[in-house]
Amino acid sequence: MDWGPCPPNQEELQAPQQSIPECPICYSPYDNIFQRPLLLPCAHTFCLECLSRICVFVKQAQTFPCPLCRAQVHVPDGGIPKLPPNMDVVTQFPPWLQTLQEVWLDGHRLCWIKQPSLSCQVSAGEEALEMLVTVELLYNPAPRDVSRRDLIGIHHPSRLSMCRGLCQLLWERRLAVFWIAILLLVLIVLPIIFIPDSPMTRTPEGQHQVGTFPTADAPSSSLSRSQSF
C-alpha cells in the first residue's frame, strides 16, 4: 500500500523539474509532510522528522541546541511541528508539493492524515477513505513491563562471598589446578630431591653442609695442624 501522496497528473509532470534541497542530517529531499523544511532562529534548516527525533525527550517551552551552530532554540507550543517552515525551500518544490500538510506530534510519533485525492484511481464501488500515517520517533517504541524482575540490583560483595566465589572457581577448574600442581612438582620439587648437584643444593667451598657428619679424615687433618705448631 502506498502511504505517500498521490502521483501527479500529466500537467504536473510537464511542469519544469528542479532539484529539491536535502536535509543536512538525513540527506533526504524535503517534502511537504514529514520531511518538511523547518527554519530555526539561527537561519539553519532541517527536516521535521530529524528535529523531532532530536527533541523526542524535550518538552514544550524548553530549549534544544541547533545541530550545526549549537544555538539554543525554544520548542513552541505543540512541539517541533509548530516551528515555521522555510518558505524559500518550499517555493522550490513542484507545484503539487507546495501545499504543506498538517502534521502533529502524538507522544513519540508524528501523525498525518492522508486525504483522498481525485487524481487517485479508485476501483468502482470502493470509497476513498482517509488513512492515518505515523512515524515512530523511537527505534524501540514497544512499552516495557517495568517490574522488579527488570531491575538489576547492585551490591558490593563481602569478603566471605569473595572467598566462596574463589573456592567455587577452583572447584570448577579442579582438573586444570591438578595438572598445574603436577607440573610445578616436576619442575621445582623433583630436581631438589633427586639432583644433589643442582644449583639449589650446592654449597660454597670451605663450608660444611648443615646436618652432615665429619668424615674419617677430620682427626688426621687436625693432628697434622697441631704438629706444625
CSV table of N, CA, C and O in Angstrom, one decimal, residues 66-126:
chain,number,residue,atom,x,y,z
A,66,CYS,N,20.9,23.9,18.3
A,66,CYS,CA,20.9,23.7,16.8
A,66,CYS,C,22.0,22.6,16.4
A,66,CYS,O,23.1,22.7,17.0
A,67,PRO,N,21.7,21.6,15.6
A,67,PRO,CA,22.7,20.6,15.3
A,67,PRO,C,23.9,21.2,14.6
A,67,PRO,O,25.0,20.5,14.6
A,68,LEU,N,23.9,22.4,14.1
A,68,LEU,CA,25.1,22.9,13.4
A,68,LEU,C,25.8,24.0,14.2
A,68,LEU,O,27.0,23.8,14.5
A,69,CYS,N,25.1,25.0,14.7
A,69,CYS,CA,25.8,26.1,15.4
A,69,CYS,C,25.6,26.0,16.9
A,69,CYS,O,26.2,26.9,17.6
A,70,ARG,N,24.8,25.1,17.4
A,70,ARG,CA,24.6,24.9,18.8
A,70,ARG,C,23.8,26.0,19.5
A,70,ARG,O,23.8,26.2,20.7
A,71,ALA,N,23.2,26.9,18.7
A,71,ALA,CA,22.4,28.0,19.3
A,71,ALA,C,21.1,27.4,19.9
A,71,ALA,O,20.5,26.4,19.3
A,72,GLN,N,20.7,27.9,21.0
A,72,GLN,CA,19.5,27.4,21.7
A,72,GLN,C,18.2,27.8,21.0
A,72,GLN,O,18.1,29.0,20.6
A,73,VAL,N,17.4,26.8,20.8
A,73,VAL,CA,16.1,27.0,20.1
A,73,VAL,C,15.0,26.6,21.1
A,73,VAL,O,15.0,25.5,21.7
A,74,HIS,N,14.0,27.5,21.3
A,74,HIS,CA,12.8,27.2,22.1
A,74,HIS,C,11.8,26.3,21.4
A,74,HIS,O,11.5,26.5,20.2
A,75,VAL,N,11.3,25.3,22.1
A,75,VAL,CA,10.3,24.4,21.5
A,75,VAL,C,8.9,25.1,21.7
A,75,VAL,O,8.5,25.4,22.8
A,76,PRO,N,8.2,25.4,20.6
A,76,PRO,CA,6.9,26.1,20.7
A,76,PRO,C,5.8,25.2,21.3
A,76,PRO,O,6.0,24.0,21.4
A,77,ASP,N,4.7,25.8,21.6
A,77,ASP,CA,3.5,25.0,22.0
A,77,ASP,C,3.1,24.1,20.8
A,77,ASP,O,2.8,24.6,19.7
A,78,GLY,N,2.9,22.9,21.1
A,78,GLY,CA,2.5,21.9,20.1
A,78,GLY,C,3.7,21.1,19.6
A,78,GLY,O,3.6,20.2,18.8
A,79,GLY,N,4.9,21.5,20.0
A,79,GLY,CA,6.1,20.7,19.7
A,79,GLY,C,6.8,21.2,18.4
A,79,GLY,O,6.5,22.2,17.9
A,80,ILE,N,7.7,20.3,17.9
A,80,ILE,CA,8.5,20.7,16.8
A,80,ILE,C,7.7,21.0,15.5
A,80,ILE,O,8.0,21.8,14.7
A,81,PRO,N,6.6,20.2,15.3
A,81,PRO,CA,5.8,20.6,14.1
A,81,PRO,C,5.3,22.0,14.0
A,81,PRO,O,4.9,22.4,12.9
A,82,LYS,N,5.3,22.7,15.1
A,82,LYS,CA,4.8,24.1,15.1
A,82,LYS,C,5.9,25.1,14.7
A,82,LYS,O,5.7,26.3,14.7
A,83,LEU,N,7.1,24.6,14.5
A,83,LEU,CA,8.2,25.5,14.1
A,83,LEU,C,7.9,26.0,12.6
A,83,LEU,O,7.3,25.3,11.8
A,84,PRO,N,8.3,27.3,12.3
A,84,PRO,CA,7.9,27.8,11.0
A,84,PRO,C,8.7,27.1,9.9
A,84,PRO,O,9.9,26.7,10.0
A,85,PRO,N,8.0,26.9,8.7
A,85,PRO,CA,8.7,26.3,7.6
A,85,PRO,C,9.6,27.3,6.9
A,85,PRO,O,9.4,28.5,6.9
A,86,ASN,N,10.6,26.8,6.2
A,86,ASN,CA,11.4,27.6,5.3
A,86,ASN,C,10.7,27.8,4.0
A,86,ASN,O,10.8,26.9,3.1
A,87,MET,N,10.1,28.9,3.8
A,87,MET,CA,9.3,29.1,2.5
A,87,MET,C,10.2,29.2,1.3
A,87,MET,O,9.8,29.0,0.2
A,88,ASP,N,11.4,29.7,1.5
A,88,ASP,CA,12.4,29.8,0.4
A,88,ASP,C,12.6,28.4,-0.2
A,88,ASP,O,12.8,28.2,-1.4
A,89,VAL,N,12.6,27.4,0.7
A,89,VAL,CA,12.8,26.0,0.2
A,89,VAL,C,11.5,25.4,-0.4
A,89,VAL,O,11.5,24.7,-1.4
A,90,VAL,N,10.4,25.8,0.3
A,90,VAL,CA,9.1,25.3,-0.2
A,90,VAL,C,8.8,25.8,-1.6
A,90,VAL,O,8.2,25.0,-2.4
A,91,THR,N,9.1,27.0,-1.9
A,91,THR,CA,8.9,27.5,-3.2
A,91,THR,C,9.6,26.8,-4.3
A,91,THR,O,9.3,26.9,-5.5
A,92,GLN,N,10.7,26.0,-3.9
A,92,GLN,CA,11.4,25.3,-4.9
A,92,GLN,C,10.8,23.9,-5.2
A,92,GLN,O,11.3,23.2,-6.1
A,93,PHE,N,9.7,23.5,-4.4
A,93,PHE,CA,9.1,22.3,-4.7
A,93,PHE,C,8.3,22.3,-6.0
A,93,PHE,O,7.9,23.4,-6.4
A,94,PRO,N,8.0,21.2,-6.5
A,94,PRO,CA,7.0,21.1,-7.6
A,94,PRO,C,5.6,21.6,-7.1
A,94,PRO,O,5.3,21.7,-5.9
A,95,PRO,N,4.8,22.0,-8.0
A,95,PRO,CA,3.5,22.6,-7.6
A,95,PRO,C,2.7,21.7,-6.7
A,95,PRO,O,2.0,22.2,-5.8
A,96,TRP,N,2.7,20.4,-6.9
A,96,TRP,CA,1.9,19.5,-6.1
A,96,TRP,C,2.4,19.3,-4.7
A,96,TRP,O,1.8,18.6,-3.9
A,97,LEU,N,3.6,19.8,-4.4
A,97,LEU,CA,4.2,19.6,-3.1
A,97,LEU,C,4.2,21.0,-2.3
A,97,LEU,O,4.7,21.0,-1.2
A,98,GLN,N,3.8,22.0,-2.9
A,98,GLN,CA,3.9,23.3,-2.2
A,98,GLN,C,2.8,23.6,-1.2
A,98,GLN,O,2.8,24.6,-0.5
A,99,THR,N,1.8,22.7,-1.1
A,99,THR,CA,0.8,22.8,-0.1
A,99,THR,C,1.2,21.9,1.1
A,99,THR,O,1.3,20.7,1.0
A,100,LEU,N,1.6,22.6,2.2
A,100,LEU,CA,2.1,21.9,3.4
A,100,LEU,C,0.9,21.1,4.1
A,100,LEU,O,-0.1,21.7,4.3
A,101,GLN,N,1.2,19.8,4.4
A,101,GLN,CA,0.2,19.0,5.1
A,101,GLN,C,0.3,19.2,6.6
A,101,GLN,O,1.3,19.6,7.1
A,102,GLU,N,-0.8,19.0,7.2
A,102,GLU,CA,-0.9,19.1,8.7
A,102,GLU,C,-0.3,17.9,9.4
A,102,GLU,O,-0.8,16.8,9.2
A,103,VAL,N,0.8,18.1,10.1
A,103,VAL,CA,1.4,17.0,10.9
A,103,VAL,C,1.4,17.4,12.3
A,103,VAL,O,1.8,18.6,12.7
A,104,TRP,N,1.1,16.5,13.2
A,104,TRP,CA,1.1,16.8,14.6
A,104,TRP,C,1.9,15.7,15.4
A,104,TRP,O,2.1,14.6,14.9
A,105,LEU,N,2.2,16.0,16.6
A,105,LEU,CA,3.0,15.2,17.5
A,105,LEU,C,2.1,14.5,18.5
A,105,LEU,O,1.3,15.2,19.2
A,106,ASP,N,2.1,13.2,18.5
A,106,ASP,CA,1.3,12.4,19.4
A,106,ASP,C,2.3,11.5,20.2
A,106,ASP,O,2.6,10.4,19.8
A,107,GLY,N,2.7,11.9,21.4
A,107,GLY,CA,3.6,11.2,22.2
A,107,GLY,C,5.0,11.1,21.5
A,107,GLY,O,5.7,12.1,21.3
A,108,HIS,N,5.4,9.9,21.1
A,108,HIS,CA,6.7,9.7,20.5
A,108,HIS,C,6.5,9.3,19.0
A,108,HIS,O,7.3,8.6,18.4
A,109,ARG,N,5.5,9.9,18.4
A,109,ARG,CA,5.3,9.6,17.0
A,109,ARG,C,4.7,10.9,16.3
A,109,ARG,O,4.0,11.7,16.9
A,110,LEU,N,5.0,11.0,15.0
A,110,LEU,CA,4.4,12.0,14.2
A,110,LEU,C,3.2,11.4,13.4
A,110,LEU,O,3.3,10.3,13.0
A,111,CYS,N,2.2,12.2,13.3
A,111,CYS,CA,0.9,11.7,12.7
A,111,CYS,C,0.5,12.6,11.5
A,111,CYS,O,0.7,13.9,11.6
A,112,TRP,N,-0.1,12.0,10.5
A,112,TRP,CA,-0.6,12.8,9.4
A,112,TRP,C,-1.7,12.0,8.8
A,112,TRP,O,-1.6,10.8,8.6
A,113,ILE,N,-2.8,12.7,8.4
A,113,ILE,CA,-3.9,12.0,7.8
A,113,ILE,C,-3.9,12.2,6.3
A,113,ILE,O,-3.8,13.4,5.8
A,114,LYS,N,-3.8,11.1,5.6
A,114,LYS,CA,-3.7,11.2,4.1
A,114,LYS,C,-5.1,11.3,3.6
A,114,LYS,O,-6.0,10.4,3.8
A,115,GLN,N,-5.4,12.4,3.0
A,115,GLN,CA,-6.7,12.7,2.4
A,115,GLN,C,-6.9,12.0,1.0
A,115,GLN,O,-5.9,12.0,0.3
A,116,PRO,N,-8.1,11.5,0.7
A,116,PRO,CA,-8.3,11.0,-0.6
A,116,PRO,C,-8.2,12.1,-1.7
A,116,PRO,O,-8.7,13.2,-1.4
A,117,SER,N,-7.6,11.8,-2.8
A,117,SER,CA,-7.5,12.8,-3.9
A,117,SER,C,-8.2,12.3,-5.1
A,117,SER,O,-8.4,11.1,-5.4
A,118,LEU,N,-8.7,13.3,-5.9
A,118,LEU,CA,-9.4,13.0,-7.1
A,118,LEU,C,-8.5,12.4,-8.1
A,118,LEU,O,-8.9,11.6,-9.0
A,119,SER,N,-7.2,12.6,-8.1
A,119,SER,CA,-6.3,12.1,-9.1
A,119,SER,C,-5.9,10.6,-8.8
A,119,SER,O,-5.4,10.0,-9.6
A,120,CYS,N,-6.3,10.2,-7.6
A,120,CYS,CA,-6.0,8.8,-7.2
A,120,CYS,C,-7.1,7.9,-7.9
A,120,CYS,O,-8.3,8.2,-7.8
A,121,GLN,N,-6.7,6.8,-8.5
A,121,GLN,CA,-7.7,5.9,-9.1
A,121,GLN,C,-8.2,5.0,-8.0
A,121,GLN,O,-7.5,4.3,-7.3
A,122,VAL,N,-9.6,4.9,-7.9
A,122,VAL,CA,-10.3,4.1,-7.0
A,122,VAL,C,-11.1,3.2,-7.8
A,122,VAL,O,-11.8,3.6,-8.8
A,123,SER,N,-11.2,1.9,-7.5
A,123,SER,CA,-12.0,0.9,-8.2
A,123,SER,C,-13.4,1.2,-8.0
A,123,SER,O,-13.9,1.9,-7.1
A,124,ALA,N,-14.2,0.7,-9.0
A,124,ALA,CA,-15.7,1.0,-8.9
A,124,ALA,C,-16.3,0.3,-7.7
A,124,ALA,O,-16.0,-0.8,-7.4
A,125,GLY,N,-17.2,1.1,-7.0
A,125,GLY,CA,-17.8,0.5,-5.9
A,125,GLY,C,-17.0,0.7,-4.6
A,125,GLY,O,-17.5,0.4,-3.5
A,126,GLU,N,-15.8,1.2,-4.7
A,126,GLU,CA,-15.0,1.5,-3.5
A,126,GLU,C,-15.0,3.0,-3.1
A,126,GLU,O,-15.1,3.8,-4.0
